[in-house]
């Protein structure tokens, strides 16, 4: 009986230790990710401060583009990948259609614009891309028939 109680206590302690280790790994993972992202936030704050006194718009644009490149570098290191959208066929597994646009310029079902980008984290969809999808123009009865006569 005492041996069974010891085994039960050991099992209980193992479960508590495992949960604590999993929580520690989770916390460290979040900390590591935030350490990667904080320099981007710092650079955005610098850019926002510089915009107030900037005399050249081109310099501000260059600065913001540099921050975006920094984000892309961090995203690549973390395994973040953007969902392809504009010009691709609509795929409900990774795209959310926000609206449809009547057009002859694109095949039906082709994504004509992106409202919000989507992202994969590794192979897992983190957020679907919100897109505008082409549809064929609707034909009215006026286009199919001859004009009415006056008489």
CSV table of C-alpha atoms in Angstrom, one decimal:
chain,number,residue,atom,x,y,z
A,1,UNK,CA,0.0,0.0,0.0
A,2,UNK,CA,2.8,2.4,0.9
A,3,UNK,CA,4.5,1.6,-2.4
A,4,UNK,CA,1.4,2.4,-4.3
A,5,UNK,CA,1.0,5.7,-2.5
A,6,UNK,CA,4.7,6.6,-3.3
A,7,UNK,CA,4.1,5.7,-7.0
A,8,UNK,CA,0.9,7.9,-7.0
A,9,UNK,CA,2.9,10.8,-5.4
A,10,UNK,CA,5.7,10.4,-7.9
A,11,UNK,CA,3.2,10.4,-10.8
A,12,UNK,CA,1.5,13.5,-9.4
A,13,UNK,CA,4.9,15.3,-8.9
A,14,UNK,CA,5.9,14.3,-12.5
A,15,UNK,CA,2.6,15.9,-13.8
A,16,UNK,CA,3.2,19.1,-11.9
A,17,UNK,CA,6.8,19.3,-13.0
A,18,UNK,CA,5.8,18.7,-16.7
A,19,UNK,CA,3.2,21.4,-16.6
A,20,UNK,CA,5.7,23.8,-15.1
A,21,UNK,CA,8.3,23.0,-17.7
A,22,UNK,CA,5.8,23.4,-20.5
A,23,UNK,CA,4.7,26.8,-19.1
A,24,UNK,CA,8.4,27.8,-18.8
A,25,UNK,CA,9.1,26.9,-22.5
A,26,UNK,CA,6.0,28.8,-23.6
A,27,UNK,CA,7.0,31.9,-21.6
A,28,UNK,CA,10.6,31.8,-23.0
A,29,UNK,CA,9.3,31.4,-26.5
A,30,UNK,CA,7.1,34.5,-26.1
A,31,UNK,CA,10.1,36.4,-24.6
A,32,UNK,CA,12.4,35.4,-27.5
A,33,UNK,CA,9.8,36.5,-30.1
A,34,UNK,CA,9.3,39.8,-28.3
A,35,UNK,CA,13.0,40.4,-28.2
A,36,UNK,CA,13.0,40.0,-32.0
A,37,UNK,CA,10.1,42.4,-32.5
A,38,UNK,CA,11.0,45.2,-30.0
A,39,UNK,CA,13.7,46.7,-32.3
A,40,UNK,CA,11.1,47.1,-35.0
A,41,UNK,CA,8.8,48.9,-32.6
A,42,UNK,CA,11.7,51.1,-31.5
A,43,UNK,CA,12.5,52.0,-35.2
A,44,UNK,CA,8.8,52.7,-35.8
A,45,UNK,CA,8.8,55.1,-32.9
A,46,UNK,CA,11.9,56.8,-34.2
A,47,UNK,CA,10.2,57.1,-37.6
A,48,UNK,CA,7.1,58.6,-36.0
A,49,UNK,CA,9.2,61.2,-34.1
A,50,UNK,CA,11.2,62.1,-37.2
A,51,UNK,CA,8.0,62.6,-39.3
A,52,UNK,CA,7.2,65.7,-37.2
A,53,UNK,CA,10.4,67.5,-38.2
A,54,UNK,CA,11.0,65.9,-41.6
A,55,UNK,CA,11.5,68.2,-44.5
A,56,UNK,CA,11.6,65.5,-47.2
A,57,UNK,CA,8.9,63.0,-47.6
A,58,UNK,CA,11.3,60.7,-49.5
A,59,UNK,CA,13.5,60.4,-46.3
A,60,UNK,CA,10.5,59.3,-44.3
A,61,UNK,CA,9.5,56.8,-46.9
A,62,UNK,CA,13.0,55.4,-47.0
A,63,UNK,CA,13.0,55.1,-43.2
A,64,UNK,CA,9.7,53.3,-43.1
A,65,UNK,CA,10.8,50.9,-45.9
A,66,UNK,CA,13.9,50.1,-43.9
A,67,UNK,CA,11.8,49.2,-40.9
A,68,UNK,CA,9.6,47.0,-43.1
A,69,UNK,CA,12.8,45.2,-44.4
A,70,UNK,CA,13.8,44.7,-40.8
A,71,UNK,CA,10.4,43.2,-40.1
A,72,UNK,CA,10.7,40.9,-43.1
A,73,UNK,CA,14.1,39.7,-41.8
A,74,UNK,CA,12.6,38.9,-38.3
A,75,UNK,CA,9.6,37.3,-39.9
A,76,UNK,CA,11.8,35.0,-42.0
A,77,UNK,CA,13.8,34.0,-39.0
A,78,UNK,CA,10.6,33.2,-37.1
A,79,UNK,CA,9.1,31.2,-40.1
A,80,UNK,CA,6.4,33.8,-40.9
A,81,UNK,CA,5.5,33.7,-44.6
A,82,UNK,CA,3.0,35.9,-46.4
A,83,UNK,CA,0.0,34.2,-48.2
A,84,UNK,CA,0.2,34.8,-52.0
A,85,UNK,CA,-2.9,36.6,-53.1
A,86,UNK,CA,-3.0,39.2,-56.0
A,87,UNK,CA,-3.0,37.3,-59.3
A,88,UNK,CA,-3.6,33.9,-57.7
A,89,UNK,CA,-6.8,31.9,-57.8
A,90,UNK,CA,-9.0,32.3,-54.7
A,91,UNK,CA,-8.5,29.5,-52.2
A,92,UNK,CA,-10.9,29.4,-49.3
A,93,UNK,CA,-8.3,27.6,-47.2
A,94,UNK,CA,-6.1,30.7,-47.1
A,95,UNK,CA,-8.2,33.6,-48.4
A,96,UNK,CA,-11.3,35.4,-47.1
A,97,UNK,CA,-13.2,37.1,-49.9
A,98,UNK,CA,-14.3,40.6,-48.7
A,99,UNK,CA,-16.0,41.5,-52.0
A,100,UNK,CA,-16.2,40.7,-55.7
A,101,UNK,CA,-15.3,42.9,-58.5
A,102,UNK,CA,-16.9,42.7,-61.9
A,103,UNK,CA,-14.2,42.7,-64.6
A,104,UNK,CA,-13.2,41.4,-68.0
A,105,UNK,CA,-9.5,41.9,-67.2
A,106,UNK,CA,-9.2,38.9,-65.0
A,107,UNK,CA,-10.5,35.3,-65.1
A,108,UNK,CA,-13.4,34.7,-62.6
A,109,UNK,CA,-12.0,33.6,-59.2
A,110,UNK,CA,-8.7,35.5,-59.6
A,111,UNK,CA,-7.7,37.8,-56.8
A,112,UNK,CA,-7.6,41.3,-58.0
A,113,UNK,CA,-6.5,43.1,-54.8
A,114,UNK,CA,-5.5,42.4,-51.2
A,115,UNK,CA,-7.3,44.3,-48.4
A,116,UNK,CA,-5.3,42.7,-45.6
A,117,UNK,CA,-2.3,40.3,-46.0
A,118,UNK,CA,-2.5,36.8,-44.7
A,119,UNK,CA,0.3,34.9,-43.1
A,120,UNK,CA,1.5,31.3,-42.5
A,121,UNK,CA,3.6,30.4,-39.5
A,122,UNK,CA,5.5,27.4,-40.9
A,123,UNK,CA,2.9,25.4,-42.6
A,124,UNK,CA,0.0,26.6,-40.4
A,125,UNK,CA,-2.3,29.4,-41.5
A,126,UNK,CA,-1.9,32.2,-38.9
A,127,UNK,CA,-4.3,34.6,-40.6
A,128,UNK,CA,-6.1,34.4,-44.0
A,129,UNK,CA,-5.6,37.1,-46.5
A,130,UNK,CA,-8.7,39.3,-47.0
A,131,UNK,CA,-9.1,39.8,-50.7
A,132,UNK,CA,-11.2,41.1,-53.6
A,133,UNK,CA,-12.1,38.4,-56.2
A,134,UNK,CA,-12.9,38.9,-59.9
A,135,UNK,CA,-16.2,37.9,-61.2
A,136,UNK,CA,-17.6,38.1,-64.8
A,137,UNK,CA,-19.6,41.3,-65.5
A,138,UNK,CA,-23.3,40.8,-65.3
A,139,UNK,CA,-25.2,41.2,-68.6
A,140,UNK,CA,-28.3,43.2,-68.5
A,141,UNK,CA,-31.3,42.6,-70.8
A,142,UNK,CA,-30.4,45.8,-72.7
A,143,UNK,CA,-27.1,44.2,-73.8
A,144,UNK,CA,-28.9,41.1,-75.2
A,145,UNK,CA,-31.7,42.6,-77.1
A,146,UNK,CA,-32.3,45.3,-79.7
A,147,UNK,CA,-33.6,48.7,-78.6
A,148,UNK,CA,-37.5,49.0,-78.5
A,149,UNK,CA,-39.1,50.7,-81.5
A,150,UNK,CA,-41.4,53.8,-81.1
A,151,UNK,CA,-44.2,52.1,-82.8
